[in-house]
XYZ file of C-alpha atoms in Angstrom:
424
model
C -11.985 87.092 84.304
C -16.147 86.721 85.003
C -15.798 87.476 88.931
C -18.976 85.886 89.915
C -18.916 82.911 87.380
C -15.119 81.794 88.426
C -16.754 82.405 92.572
C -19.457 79.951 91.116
C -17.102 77.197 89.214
C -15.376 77.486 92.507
C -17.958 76.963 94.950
C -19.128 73.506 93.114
C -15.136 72.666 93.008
C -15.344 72.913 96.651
C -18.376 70.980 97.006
C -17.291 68.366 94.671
C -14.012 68.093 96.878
C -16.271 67.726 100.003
C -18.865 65.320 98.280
C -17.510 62.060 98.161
C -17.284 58.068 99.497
C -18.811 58.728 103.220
C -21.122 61.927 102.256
C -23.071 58.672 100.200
C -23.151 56.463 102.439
C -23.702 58.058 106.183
C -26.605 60.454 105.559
C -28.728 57.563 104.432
C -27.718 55.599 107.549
C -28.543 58.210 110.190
C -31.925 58.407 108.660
C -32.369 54.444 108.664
C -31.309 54.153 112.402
C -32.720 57.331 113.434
C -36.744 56.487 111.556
C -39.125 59.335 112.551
C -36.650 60.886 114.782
C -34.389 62.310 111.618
C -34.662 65.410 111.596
C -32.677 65.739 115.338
C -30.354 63.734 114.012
C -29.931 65.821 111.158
C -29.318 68.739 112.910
C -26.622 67.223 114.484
C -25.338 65.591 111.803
C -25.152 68.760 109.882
C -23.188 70.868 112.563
C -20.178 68.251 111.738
C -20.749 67.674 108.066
C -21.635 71.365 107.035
C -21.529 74.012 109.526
C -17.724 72.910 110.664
C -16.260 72.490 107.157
C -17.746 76.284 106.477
C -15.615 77.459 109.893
C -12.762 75.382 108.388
C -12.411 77.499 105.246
C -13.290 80.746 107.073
C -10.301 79.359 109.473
C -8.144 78.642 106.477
C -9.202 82.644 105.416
C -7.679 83.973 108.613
C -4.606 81.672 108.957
C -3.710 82.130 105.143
C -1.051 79.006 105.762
C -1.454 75.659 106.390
C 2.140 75.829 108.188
C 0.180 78.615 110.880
C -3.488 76.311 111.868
C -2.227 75.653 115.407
C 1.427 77.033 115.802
C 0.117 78.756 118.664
C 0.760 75.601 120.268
C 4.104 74.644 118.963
C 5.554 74.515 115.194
C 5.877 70.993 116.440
C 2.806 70.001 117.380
C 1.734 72.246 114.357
C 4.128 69.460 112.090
C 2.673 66.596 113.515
C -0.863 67.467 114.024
C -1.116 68.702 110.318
C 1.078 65.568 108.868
C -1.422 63.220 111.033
C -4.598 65.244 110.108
C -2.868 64.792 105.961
C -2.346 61.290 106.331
C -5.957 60.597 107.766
C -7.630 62.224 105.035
C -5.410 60.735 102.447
C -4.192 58.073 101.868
C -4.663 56.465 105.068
C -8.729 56.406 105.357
C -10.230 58.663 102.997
C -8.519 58.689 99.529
C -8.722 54.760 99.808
C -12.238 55.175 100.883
C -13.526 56.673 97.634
C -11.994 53.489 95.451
C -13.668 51.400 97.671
C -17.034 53.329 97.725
C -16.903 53.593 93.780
C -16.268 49.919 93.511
C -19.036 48.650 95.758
C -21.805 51.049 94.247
C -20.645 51.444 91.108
C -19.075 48.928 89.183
C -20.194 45.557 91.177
C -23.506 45.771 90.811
C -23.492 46.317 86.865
C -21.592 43.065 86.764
C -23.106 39.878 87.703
C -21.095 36.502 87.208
C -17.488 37.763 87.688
C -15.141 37.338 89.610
C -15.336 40.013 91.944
C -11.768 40.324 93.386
C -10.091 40.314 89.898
C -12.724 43.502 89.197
C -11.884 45.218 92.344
C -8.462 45.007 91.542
C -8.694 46.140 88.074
C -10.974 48.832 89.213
C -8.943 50.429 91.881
C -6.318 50.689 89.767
C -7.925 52.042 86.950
C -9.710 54.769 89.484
C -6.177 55.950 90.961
C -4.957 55.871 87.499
C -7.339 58.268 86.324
C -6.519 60.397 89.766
C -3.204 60.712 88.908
C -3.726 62.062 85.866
C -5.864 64.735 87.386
C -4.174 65.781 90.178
C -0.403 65.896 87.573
C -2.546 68.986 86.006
C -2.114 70.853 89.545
C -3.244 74.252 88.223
C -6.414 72.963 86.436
C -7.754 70.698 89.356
C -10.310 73.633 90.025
C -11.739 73.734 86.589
C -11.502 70.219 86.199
C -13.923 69.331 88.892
C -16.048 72.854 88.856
C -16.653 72.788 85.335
C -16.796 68.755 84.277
C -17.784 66.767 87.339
C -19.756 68.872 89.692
C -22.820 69.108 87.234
C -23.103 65.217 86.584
C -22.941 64.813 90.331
C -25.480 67.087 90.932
C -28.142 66.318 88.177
C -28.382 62.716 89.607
C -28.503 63.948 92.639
C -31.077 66.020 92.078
C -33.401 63.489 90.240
C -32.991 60.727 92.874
C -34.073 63.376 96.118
C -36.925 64.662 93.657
C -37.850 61.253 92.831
C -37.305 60.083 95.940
C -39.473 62.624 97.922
C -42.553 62.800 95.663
C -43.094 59.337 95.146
C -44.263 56.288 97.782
C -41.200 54.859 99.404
C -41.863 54.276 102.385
C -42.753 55.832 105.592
C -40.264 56.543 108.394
C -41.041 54.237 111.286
C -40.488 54.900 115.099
C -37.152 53.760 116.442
C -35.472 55.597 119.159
C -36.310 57.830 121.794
C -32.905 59.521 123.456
C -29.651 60.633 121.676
C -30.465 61.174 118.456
C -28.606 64.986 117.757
C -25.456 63.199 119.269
C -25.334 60.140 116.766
C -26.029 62.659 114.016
C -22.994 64.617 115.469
C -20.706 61.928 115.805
C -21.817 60.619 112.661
C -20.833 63.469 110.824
C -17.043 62.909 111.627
C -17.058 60.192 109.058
C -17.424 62.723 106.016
C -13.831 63.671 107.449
C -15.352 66.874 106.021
C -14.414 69.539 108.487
C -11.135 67.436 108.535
C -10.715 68.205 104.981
C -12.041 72.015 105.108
C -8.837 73.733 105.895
C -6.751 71.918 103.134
C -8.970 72.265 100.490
C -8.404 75.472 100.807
C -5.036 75.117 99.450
C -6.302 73.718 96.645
C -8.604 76.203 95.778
C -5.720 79.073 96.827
C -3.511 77.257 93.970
C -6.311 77.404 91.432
C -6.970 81.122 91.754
C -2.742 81.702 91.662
C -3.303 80.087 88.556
C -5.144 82.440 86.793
C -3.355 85.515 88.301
C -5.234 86.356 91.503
C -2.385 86.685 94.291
C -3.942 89.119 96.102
C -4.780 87.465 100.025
C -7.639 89.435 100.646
C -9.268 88.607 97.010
C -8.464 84.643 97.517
C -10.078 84.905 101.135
C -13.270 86.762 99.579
C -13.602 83.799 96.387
C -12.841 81.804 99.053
C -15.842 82.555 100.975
C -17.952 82.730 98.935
C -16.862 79.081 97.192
C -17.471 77.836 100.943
C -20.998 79.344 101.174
C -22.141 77.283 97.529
C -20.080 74.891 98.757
C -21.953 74.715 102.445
C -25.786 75.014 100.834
C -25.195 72.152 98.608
C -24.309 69.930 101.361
C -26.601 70.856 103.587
C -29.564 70.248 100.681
C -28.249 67.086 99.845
C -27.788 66.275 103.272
C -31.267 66.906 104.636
C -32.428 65.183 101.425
C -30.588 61.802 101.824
C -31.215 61.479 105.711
C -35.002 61.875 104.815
C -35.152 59.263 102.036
C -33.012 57.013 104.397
C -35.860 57.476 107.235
C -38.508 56.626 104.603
C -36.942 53.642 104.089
C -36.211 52.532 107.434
C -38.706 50.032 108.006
C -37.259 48.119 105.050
C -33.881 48.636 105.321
C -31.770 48.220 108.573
C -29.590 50.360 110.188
C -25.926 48.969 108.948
C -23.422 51.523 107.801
C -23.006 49.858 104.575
C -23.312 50.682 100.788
C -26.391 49.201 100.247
C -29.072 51.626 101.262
C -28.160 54.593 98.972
C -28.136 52.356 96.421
C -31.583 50.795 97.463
C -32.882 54.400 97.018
C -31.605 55.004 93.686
C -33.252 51.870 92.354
C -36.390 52.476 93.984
C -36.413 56.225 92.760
C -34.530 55.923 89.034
C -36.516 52.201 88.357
C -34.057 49.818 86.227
C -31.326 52.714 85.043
C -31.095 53.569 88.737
C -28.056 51.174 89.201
C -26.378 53.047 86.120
C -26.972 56.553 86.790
C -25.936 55.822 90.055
C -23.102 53.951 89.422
C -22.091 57.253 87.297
C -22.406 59.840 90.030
C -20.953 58.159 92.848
C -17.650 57.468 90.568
C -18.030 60.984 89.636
C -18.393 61.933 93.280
C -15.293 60.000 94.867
C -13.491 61.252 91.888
C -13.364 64.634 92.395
C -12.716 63.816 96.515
C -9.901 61.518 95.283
C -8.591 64.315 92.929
C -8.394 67.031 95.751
C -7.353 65.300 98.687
C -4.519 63.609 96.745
C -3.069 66.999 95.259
C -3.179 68.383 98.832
C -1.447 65.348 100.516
C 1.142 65.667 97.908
C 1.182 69.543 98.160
C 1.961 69.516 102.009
C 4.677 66.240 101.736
C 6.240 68.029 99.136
C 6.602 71.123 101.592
C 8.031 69.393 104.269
C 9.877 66.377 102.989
C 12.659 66.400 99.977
C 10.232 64.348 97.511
C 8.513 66.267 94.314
C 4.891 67.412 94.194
C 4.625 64.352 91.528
C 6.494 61.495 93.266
C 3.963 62.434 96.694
C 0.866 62.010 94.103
C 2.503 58.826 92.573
C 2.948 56.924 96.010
C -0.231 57.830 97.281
C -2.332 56.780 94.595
C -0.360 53.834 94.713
C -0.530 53.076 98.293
C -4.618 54.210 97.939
C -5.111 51.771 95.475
C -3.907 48.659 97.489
C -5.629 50.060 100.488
C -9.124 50.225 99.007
C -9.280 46.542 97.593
C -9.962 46.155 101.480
C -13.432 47.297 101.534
C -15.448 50.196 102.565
C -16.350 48.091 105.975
C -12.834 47.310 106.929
C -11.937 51.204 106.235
C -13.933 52.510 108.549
C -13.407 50.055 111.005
C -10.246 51.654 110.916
C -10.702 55.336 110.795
C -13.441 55.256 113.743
C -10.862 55.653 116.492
C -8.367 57.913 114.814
C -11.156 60.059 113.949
C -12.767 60.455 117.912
C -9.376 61.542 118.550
C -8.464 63.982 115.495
C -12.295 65.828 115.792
C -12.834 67.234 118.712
C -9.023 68.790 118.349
C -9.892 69.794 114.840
C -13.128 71.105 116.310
C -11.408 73.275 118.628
C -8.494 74.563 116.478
C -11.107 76.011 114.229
C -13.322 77.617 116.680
C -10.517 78.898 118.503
C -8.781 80.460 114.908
C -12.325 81.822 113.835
C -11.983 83.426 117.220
C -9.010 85.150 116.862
C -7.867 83.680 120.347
C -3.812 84.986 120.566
C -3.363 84.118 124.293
C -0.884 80.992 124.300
C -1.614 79.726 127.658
C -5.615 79.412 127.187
C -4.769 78.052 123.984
C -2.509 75.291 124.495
C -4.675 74.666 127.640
C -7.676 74.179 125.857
C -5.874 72.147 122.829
C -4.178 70.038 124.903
C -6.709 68.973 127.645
C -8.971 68.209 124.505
C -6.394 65.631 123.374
C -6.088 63.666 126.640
C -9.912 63.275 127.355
C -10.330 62.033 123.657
C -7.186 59.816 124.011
C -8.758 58.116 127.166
C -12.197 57.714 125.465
C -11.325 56.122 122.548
C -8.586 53.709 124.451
C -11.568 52.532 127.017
C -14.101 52.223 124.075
C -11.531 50.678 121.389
C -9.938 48.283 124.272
C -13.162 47.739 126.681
C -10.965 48.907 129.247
C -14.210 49.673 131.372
C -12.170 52.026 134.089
C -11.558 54.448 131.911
C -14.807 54.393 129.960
C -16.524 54.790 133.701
C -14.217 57.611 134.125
C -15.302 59.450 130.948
C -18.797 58.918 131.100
C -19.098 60.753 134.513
C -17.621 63.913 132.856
C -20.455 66.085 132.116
C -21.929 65.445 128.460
C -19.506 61.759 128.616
C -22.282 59.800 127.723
C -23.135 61.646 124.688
C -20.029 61.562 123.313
C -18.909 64.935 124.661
C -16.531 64.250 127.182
C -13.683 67.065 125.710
C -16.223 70.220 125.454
C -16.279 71.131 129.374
C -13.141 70.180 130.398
C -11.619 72.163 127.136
C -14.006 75.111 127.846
C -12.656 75.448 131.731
C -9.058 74.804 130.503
C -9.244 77.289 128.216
C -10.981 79.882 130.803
C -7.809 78.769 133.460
C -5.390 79.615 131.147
C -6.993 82.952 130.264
C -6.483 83.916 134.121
C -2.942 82.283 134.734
C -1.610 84.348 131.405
C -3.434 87.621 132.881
C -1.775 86.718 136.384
C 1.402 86.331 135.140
C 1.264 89.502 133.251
C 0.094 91.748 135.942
C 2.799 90.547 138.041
């Protein structure tokens, strides 16, 4: 076995896993709402949607088992937290997601003068069907995706930022003056990437079993070096999309909605943009479709009597009726769930790059993070304007960071309780 090649086929893998429905559509965005002011943005936006998914695999590295993320807790809230965090990416939000994003900016605007909810239908079942067929080939997902789908993803890619950044678009107009890092920040939790990041990582783990490495610390070092390709393609793309989005923000408004990356691709590609594009984004939600179904159906087959195969049948199943719904109506769902899940996620993988052992600071820090986020989203999602009042006097509230103090002197407290007790 070519060491460095297989690193390389699984470092685009990775990043084929990670690039799918909402790393299209949200980059453009935050450079439409943010204009001139981008580049802040970006760097916010690329903490969540680059630099976190990277800690996620090197947390994934350490851990070794999906079963062992935050046990330090409980094996209960370990159960839960990791079933909740499966279902979120899967087949809940994200797997559904990527039908719906390959529909909308794929295959409806080839077609004109169809019915459109007879071709969404056909087409999300036609998607998951191919899916399935991917994921039953559990051993060859890696090559699959490294090899066959990665390189059509990025060629288009490549063309439209290259197009897009040489030629006269547009010029990014002024539009805000105050929190632009945090809406990049916040807007990264919709690529559900660092979400994502520690269970891909079982993917990629049952790839290299498959061609006879079962060594742990030979997996960790492919592993880390898959997430460094993996990281540097995002962040490229990225930076690339939230620029072309800004150059295009005095045409375009600021909508989370399908429409803008596609807008770019036809002003960049000219008259085969709509095709080429069509091609990579069903190329791109494929291979996130493909990855996040095998590990859905990889950890329900762990903990539940069902078969790796029955797991993968029910959730593309399930998937498919959920993403006739829309790409709108899905993330009007997920929004909530998700400022509840990230800032936990957040701090599980900080604290398990760490190395942090002590229980007490732990759980402290863990479960301090939950309640804040719990109250925030229940006074935002319910206008229940007591509680939002109360979460926007917290240090950093207003910007969306309501959990990061509290957590950080939680976790300090329990640090000196647990050194207390021990003493005495």
């Amino acid at each position: 076995m070519n060491k460095g090649k297989e690193a390389l086929v699984l470092g685009f893998a990775l990043f084929a896993m990670f690039f799918g429905a909402g790393n299209l559509i949200f980059p453009p965005s935050v450079g439409i709402n943010m204009g001139d002011n981008w580049f802040l943005a970006g760097l916010g936006f690329l903490i969540t949607g680059v630099g976190l998914p990277l800690l996620g695999v090197i947390a994934f590295i350490k851990v070794r088992e999906l079963e062992n993320f935050s046990t330090k807790v409980s094996k209960v809230f370990n159960n839960i937290y990791c079933s909740v965090l499966v279902l979120v990416i899967g087949p809940l939000f994200a797997i559904p997601r990527t039908g719906s994003t390959t529909i909308e900016m794929g295959v409806l605007p080839m077609l004109s003068n169809v019915d459109k909810t007879t071709v969404t239908i056909v087409s999300s079942i036609v998607f998951f069907g191919v899916t399935l067929m991917l994921v039953i080939k559990e051993s060859k997902i890696t090559d699959i995706v490294g090899k066959f789908l990665t390189p059509i993803i990025l060629i288009i890619l490549l063309a439209i930022t290259a197009l897009g950044i040489v030629g006269d678009i547009g010029t990014p107009i002024h539009k805000v003056d105050s929190g632009m890092f945090s809406f990049g920040f916040i807007q990264g939790y919709q690529t559900m990437d660092a979400l994502a990041s520690v269970l891909f990582g079982v993917v990629i783990i049952k790839g290299l079993k498959g061609k006879g490495v079962e060594d742990p610390e030979e997996q960790g070092r492919f592993l880390s070096v898959a997430g460094i390709i993996a990281a540097t393609g995002l962040g490229l793309i990225y930076f690339s999309l939230m620029y072309l989005g800004a150059r295009i923000s005095g045409v375009q408004d600021g909508a989370v909605t399908t429409s803008a990356a596609l807008y770019i691709a036809e002003v960049t590609l000219g008259s085969i943009g709509k095709t080429a594009f069509g091609i990579c984004v069903a190329a791109a939600c494929l291979t996130t479709s493909v990855g996040l179904v095998a590990l859905t159906s990889d950890w329900f087959s762990r903990i539940t009597p069902f078969s790796y195969k029955t797991i993968a049948i029910s959730t593309c199943v399930f998937s498919s009726v959920m993403a006739i719904g829309g790409v709108d109506f899905i993330i009007q769902l997920s929004v909530p769930v998700l400022c509840i899940l990230y800032p936990i996620t957040i701090v599980l993988i900080l604290f398990n790059v760490m190395g942090i052992r002590n229980e007490l600071a732990y759980k402290a820090g863990v479960y301090i993070t939950l309640i804040i986020s719990v109250i925030e989203v229940l006074g935002s999602t319910f206008k229940i304007e007591g509680l939002t009042s109360l979460v926007q006097r917290v240090p950093l509230g207003k910007d969306g960071f309501a959990w990061l103090l509290p957590c950080l002197v939680a976790t300090v407290i329990g640090f000196i309780l647990s050194k207390k007790t021990n003493n005495n």
